[in-house]
Amino acid sequence: MNKITSKYKLFIGVDWANDKHDVCIQFPNGDRQFSIINSSPEFIHEWILALHKKYHGKIAISIELSKGPIVYALEKYDFVTIFPIQPLMLARYRQAFSPSGAKDDPTDAQIALDLMLNYPEKIKSLNNHKPETRQLAFLVEQRRRLVEDKRRFTNRLINTLKQYYPQPLEWFSHRDSELFCDFLTRWPSLTQLKRARPATVRNFFAKRGGNAVSNTDKRLASIVQSVPLTNDSAIIEPHSLMMLALVKQMKTLVLSIRDFDKKINYLFNQADDASLFKSFPGTGPCLAPRLYVALGEKRGRFNSAEEIQKYAGVAPVTERSGQKSWVHWRWQCSKFLRQSFIEWAAKTVNTSYWAGIYYQKQREKGKSHQTAVRALAFKWIRILFRCWKTRMNYDESKYLKSLKERKSPLLVLSV
């Protein structure tokens, strides 16, 4: 009897779908039963409570998900522990015992159950953090999606303006700002802009203050000298309408991201480790919360920096066969976490003395920008893990002193 079988009363493998879920239940006597359950919250609630009432013990559930409706529906019960299965692991296991590779929902439910029971050291339970940390994790990931949407709309907006009204692209360096959107909404074409009085345009920028005011004179002079790209209404009017449609969506995204920032900032500053993650160079208000949720508040979640490097997909994979070996990208990982660590490492190139030197040395070896940044992220995770484990804020001067004591080549500048 292994550790997992002695801890739980019932074991359930689930193959999820939108409208129904196939389940394979192993009872205390070792017998198994296949069934189909409805995906509605009400049915799941009655189903899991009935099992708990009948067998009086903890229930282990393996499923090919770490988040999603079925996971959210089950994790609220304190007698349920969820064991997420990597989709590729399940697919490879299925292929090993079914060479045809044909997918069958009841079989996949049984495979998920077998993986949980036979490989307890490989299948880790879903380690839920406190509600505030989990809420913050969802917020930073959803905010990132909004930022990606904003980037797509920005690119479409730039392309649309190039077709009939390219001048604003020269007047504004930030094409995803609220100021840029308001300007285009007020003057959707060069003809309409040139009809406006200079005092009206000046007043528009004056109300917004900051850099908008400092560049007003340059913009006004450029407006006077500007010449329309085309006077063809067949081109101007359709593109103008498309531009206004994109601007409306852009402005909605800008305001929504601002709302997310307020909520993220509030929750993150309530966390005990907020100052720890803020102490690292290059984190800022966006990346510090993302790094915090990557590690969480439970110190027992990771036992080594290597575990984090593999979990986040920063550590490469080495494969060997005979006398051959090759290194490749780690495919099975959280893409969002990998993105978080790599973006952070890129920021530290200009904010950390030793990180800038390390990056430069990697480039001098012929490494690409992305390869150099990934290597830097690999090193940063070791430092982050040590600070997180010992609850100590990062101190650049202390780290540079330790590098000097170890006579690190990082502090020997190349000529």
PDB file of N, CA and C in Angstrom, residues 133-174:
ATOM      1  N   THR A 133      -4.347  34.867  -2.818  1.00  0.00           N
ATOM      2  CA  THR A 133      -3.267  34.531  -3.747  1.00  0.00           C
ATOM      3  C   THR A 133      -3.823  33.941  -5.032  1.00  0.00           C
ATOM      4  N   ARG A 134      -4.823  33.080  -4.906  1.00  0.00           N
ATOM      5  CA  ARG A 134      -5.423  32.489  -6.107  1.00  0.00           C
ATOM      6  C   ARG A 134      -6.144  33.541  -6.933  1.00  0.00           C
ATOM      7  N   GLN A 135      -6.797  34.475  -6.264  1.00  0.00           N
ATOM      8  CA  GLN A 135      -7.460  35.560  -6.981  1.00  0.00           C
ATOM      9  C   GLN A 135      -6.437  36.421  -7.725  1.00  0.00           C
ATOM     10  N   LEU A 136      -5.323  36.690  -7.063  1.00  0.00           N
ATOM     11  CA  LEU A 136      -4.262  37.473  -7.696  1.00  0.00           C
ATOM     12  C   LEU A 136      -3.687  36.744  -8.904  1.00  0.00           C
ATOM     13  N   ALA A 137      -3.569  35.416  -8.811  1.00  0.00           N
ATOM     14  CA  ALA A 137      -3.052  34.622  -9.927  1.00  0.00           C
ATOM     15  C   ALA A 137      -3.949  34.749 -11.153  1.00  0.00           C
ATOM     16  N   PHE A 138      -5.257  34.690 -10.943  1.00  0.00           N
ATOM     17  CA  PHE A 138      -6.185  34.859 -12.061  1.00  0.00           C
ATOM     18  C   PHE A 138      -6.117  36.281 -12.628  1.00  0.00           C
ATOM     19  N   LEU A 139      -6.006  37.251 -11.747  1.00  0.00           N
ATOM     20  CA  LEU A 139      -5.991  38.652 -12.182  1.00  0.00           C
ATOM     21  C   LEU A 139      -4.783  38.960 -13.061  1.00  0.00           C
ATOM     22  N   VAL A 140      -3.587  38.525 -12.642  1.00  0.00           N
ATOM     23  CA  VAL A 140      -2.397  38.863 -13.427  1.00  0.00           C
ATOM     24  C   VAL A 140      -2.396  38.141 -14.775  1.00  0.00           C
ATOM     25  N   GLU A 141      -2.952  36.921 -14.803  1.00  0.00           N
ATOM     26  CA  GLU A 141      -2.997  36.190 -16.075  1.00  0.00           C
ATOM     27  C   GLU A 141      -4.027  36.804 -17.022  1.00  0.00           C
ATOM     28  N   GLN A 142      -5.182  37.176 -16.488  1.00  0.00           N
ATOM     29  CA  GLN A 142      -6.204  37.804 -17.328  1.00  0.00           C
ATOM     30  C   GLN A 142      -5.771  39.190 -17.784  1.00  0.00           C
ATOM     31  N   ARG A 143      -5.051  39.912 -16.928  1.00  0.00           N
ATOM     32  CA  ARG A 143      -4.538  41.219 -17.332  1.00  0.00           C
ATOM     33  C   ARG A 143      -3.588  41.064 -18.518  1.00  0.00           C
ATOM     34  N   ARG A 144      -2.756  40.034 -18.466  1.00  0.00           N
ATOM     35  CA  ARG A 144      -1.817  39.808 -19.553  1.00  0.00           C
ATOM     36  C   ARG A 144      -2.550  39.549 -20.866  1.00  0.00           C
ATOM     37  N   ARG A 145      -3.657  38.841 -20.809  1.00  0.00           N
ATOM     38  CA  ARG A 145      -4.443  38.591 -22.019  1.00  0.00           C
ATOM     39  C   ARG A 145      -4.995  39.898 -22.585  1.00  0.00           C
ATOM     40  N   LEU A 146      -5.435  40.782 -21.702  1.00  0.00           N
ATOM     41  CA  LEU A 146      -5.928  42.078 -22.154  1.00  0.00           C
ATOM     42  C   LEU A 146      -4.814  42.890 -22.808  1.00  0.00           C
ATOM     43  N   VAL A 147      -3.612  42.811 -22.252  1.00  0.00           N
ATOM     44  CA  VAL A 147      -2.465  43.517 -22.835  1.00  0.00           C
ATOM     45  C   VAL A 147      -2.164  42.972 -24.230  1.00  0.00           C
ATOM     46  N   GLU A 148      -2.252  41.658 -24.399  1.00  0.00           N
ATOM     47  CA  GLU A 148      -2.025  41.063 -25.716  1.00  0.00           C
ATOM     48  C   GLU A 148      -3.114  41.493 -26.698  1.00  0.00           C
ATOM     49  N   ASP A 149      -4.366  41.574 -26.228  1.00  0.00           N
ATOM     50  CA  ASP A 149      -5.453  42.072 -27.075  1.00  0.00           C
ATOM     51  C   ASP A 149      -5.180  43.517 -27.486  1.00  0.00           C
ATOM     52  N   LYS A 150      -4.708  44.313 -26.524  1.00  0.00           N
ATOM     53  CA  LYS A 150      -4.411  45.721 -26.816  1.00  0.00           C
ATOM     54  C   LYS A 150      -3.311  45.835 -27.862  1.00  0.00           C
ATOM     55  N   ARG A 151      -2.319  44.966 -27.790  1.00  0.00           N
ATOM     56  CA  ARG A 151      -1.236  44.997 -28.772  1.00  0.00           C
ATOM     57  C   ARG A 151      -1.765  44.672 -30.174  1.00  0.00           C
ATOM     58  N   ARG A 152      -2.661  43.692 -30.240  1.00  0.00           N
ATOM     59  CA  ARG A 152      -3.233  43.353 -31.549  1.00  0.00           C
ATOM     60  C   ARG A 152      -4.039  44.520 -32.123  1.00  0.00           C
ATOM     61  N   PHE A 153      -4.862  45.143 -31.288  1.00  0.00           N
ATOM     62  CA  PHE A 153      -5.646  46.283 -31.765  1.00  0.00           C
ATOM     63  C   PHE A 153      -4.742  47.455 -32.141  1.00  0.00           C
ATOM     64  N   THR A 154      -3.653  47.636 -31.405  1.00  0.00           N
ATOM     65  CA  THR A 154      -2.717  48.713 -31.731  1.00  0.00           C
ATOM     66  C   THR A 154      -2.110  48.495 -33.106  1.00  0.00           C
ATOM     67  N   ASN A 155      -1.702  47.272 -33.397  1.00  0.00           N
ATOM     68  CA  ASN A 155      -1.121  46.973 -34.710  1.00  0.00           C
ATOM     69  C   ASN A 155      -2.136  47.195 -35.825  1.00  0.00           C
ATOM     70  N   ARG A 156      -3.372  46.808 -35.592  1.00  0.00           N
ATOM     71  CA  ARG A 156      -4.413  47.027 -36.610  1.00  0.00           C
ATOM     72  C   ARG A 156      -4.690  48.515 -36.796  1.00  0.00           C
ATOM     73  N   LEU A 157      -4.670  49.249 -35.686  1.00  0.00           N
ATOM     74  CA  LEU A 157      -4.905  50.689 -35.766  1.00  0.00           C
ATOM     75  C   LEU A 157      -3.792  51.385 -36.532  1.00  0.00           C
ATOM     76  N   ILE A 158      -2.553  51.011 -36.270  1.00  0.00           N
ATOM     77  CA  ILE A 158      -1.413  51.593 -36.985  1.00  0.00           C
ATOM     78  C   ILE A 158      -1.527  51.328 -38.482  1.00  0.00           C
ATOM     79  N   ASN A 159      -1.856  50.084 -38.826  1.00  0.00           N
ATOM     80  CA  ASN A 159      -1.991  49.728 -40.247  1.00  0.00           C
ATOM     81  C   ASN A 159      -3.116  50.512 -40.914  1.00  0.00           C
ATOM     82  N   THR A 160      -4.230  50.714 -40.192  1.00  0.00           N
ATOM     83  CA  THR A 160      -5.360  51.468 -40.752  1.00  0.00           C
ATOM     84  C   THR A 160      -4.985  52.925 -40.979  1.00  0.00           C
ATOM     85  N   LEU A 161      -4.296  53.530 -40.043  1.00  0.00           N
ATOM     86  CA  LEU A 161      -3.888  54.934 -40.189  1.00  0.00           C
ATOM     87  C   LEU A 161      -2.909  55.121 -41.348  1.00  0.00           C
ATOM     88  N   LYS A 162      -2.057  54.138 -41.566  1.00  0.00           N
ATOM     89  CA  LYS A 162      -1.087  54.246 -42.667  1.00  0.00           C
ATOM     90  C   LYS A 162      -1.776  54.322 -44.025  1.00  0.00           C
ATOM     91  N   GLN A 163      -3.006  53.839 -44.109  1.00  0.00           N
ATOM     92  CA  GLN A 163      -3.715  53.805 -45.380  1.00  0.00           C
ATOM     93  C   GLN A 163      -4.262  55.178 -45.798  1.00  0.00           C
ATOM     94  N   TYR A 164      -4.495  56.068 -44.806  1.00  0.00           N
ATOM     95  CA  TYR A 164      -5.114  57.350 -45.187  1.00  0.00           C
ATOM     96  C   TYR A 164      -4.709  58.536 -44.302  1.00  0.00           C
ATOM     97  N   TYR A 165      -4.109  58.299 -43.130  1.00  0.00           N
ATOM     98  CA  TYR A 165      -3.901  59.376 -42.141  1.00  0.00           C
ATOM     99  C   TYR A 165      -2.679  59.035 -41.290  1.00  0.00           C
ATOM    100  N   PRO A 166      -1.468  59.007 -41.886  1.00  0.00           N
ATOM    101  CA  PRO A 166      -0.284  58.528 -41.163  1.00  0.00           C
ATOM    102  C   PRO A 166       0.334  59.535 -40.190  1.00  0.00           C
ATOM    103  N   GLN A 167      -0.036  60.822 -40.297  1.00  0.00           N
ATOM    104  CA  GLN A 167       0.626  61.854 -39.496  1.00  0.00           C
ATOM    105  C   GLN A 167       0.563  61.622 -37.976  1.00  0.00           C
ATOM    106  N   PRO A 168      -0.592  61.194 -37.403  1.00  0.00           N
ATOM    107  CA  PRO A 168      -0.626  60.971 -35.944  1.00  0.00           C
ATOM    108  C   PRO A 168       0.410  59.972 -35.452  1.00  0.00           C
ATOM    109  N   LEU A 169       0.845  59.057 -36.325  1.00  0.00           N
ATOM    110  CA  LEU A 169       1.865  58.094 -35.918  1.00  0.00           C
ATOM    111  C   LEU A 169       3.203  58.773 -35.659  1.00  0.00           C
ATOM    112  N   GLU A 170       3.423  59.951 -36.284  1.00  0.00           N
ATOM    113  CA  GLU A 170       4.643  60.712 -36.044  1.00  0.00           C
ATOM    114  C   GLU A 170       4.493  61.615 -34.820  1.00  0.00           C
ATOM    115  N   TRP A 171       3.274  62.025 -34.523  1.00  0.00           N
ATOM    116  CA  TRP A 171       3.045  62.964 -33.423  1.00  0.00           C
ATOM    117  C   TRP A 171       2.963  62.279 -32.063  1.00  0.00           C
ATOM    118  N   PHE A 172       2.680  60.977 -32.055  1.00  0.00           N
ATOM    119  CA  PHE A 172       2.504  60.249 -30.787  1.00  0.00           C
ATOM    120  C   PHE A 172       3.422  59.031 -30.764  1.00  0.00           C
ATOM    121  N   SER A 173       4.208  58.927 -29.704  1.00  0.00           N
ATOM    122  CA  SER A 173       5.076  57.755 -29.558  1.00  0.00           C
ATOM    123  C   SER A 173       4.336  56.580 -28.923  1.00  0.00           C
ATOM    124  N   HIS A 174       3.314  56.878 -28.099  1.00  0.00           N
ATOM    125  CA  HIS A 174       2.519  55.826 -27.459  1.00  0.00           C
ATOM    126  C   HIS A 174       1.181  55.699 -28.202  1.00  0.00           C
TER     127      HIS A 174
END
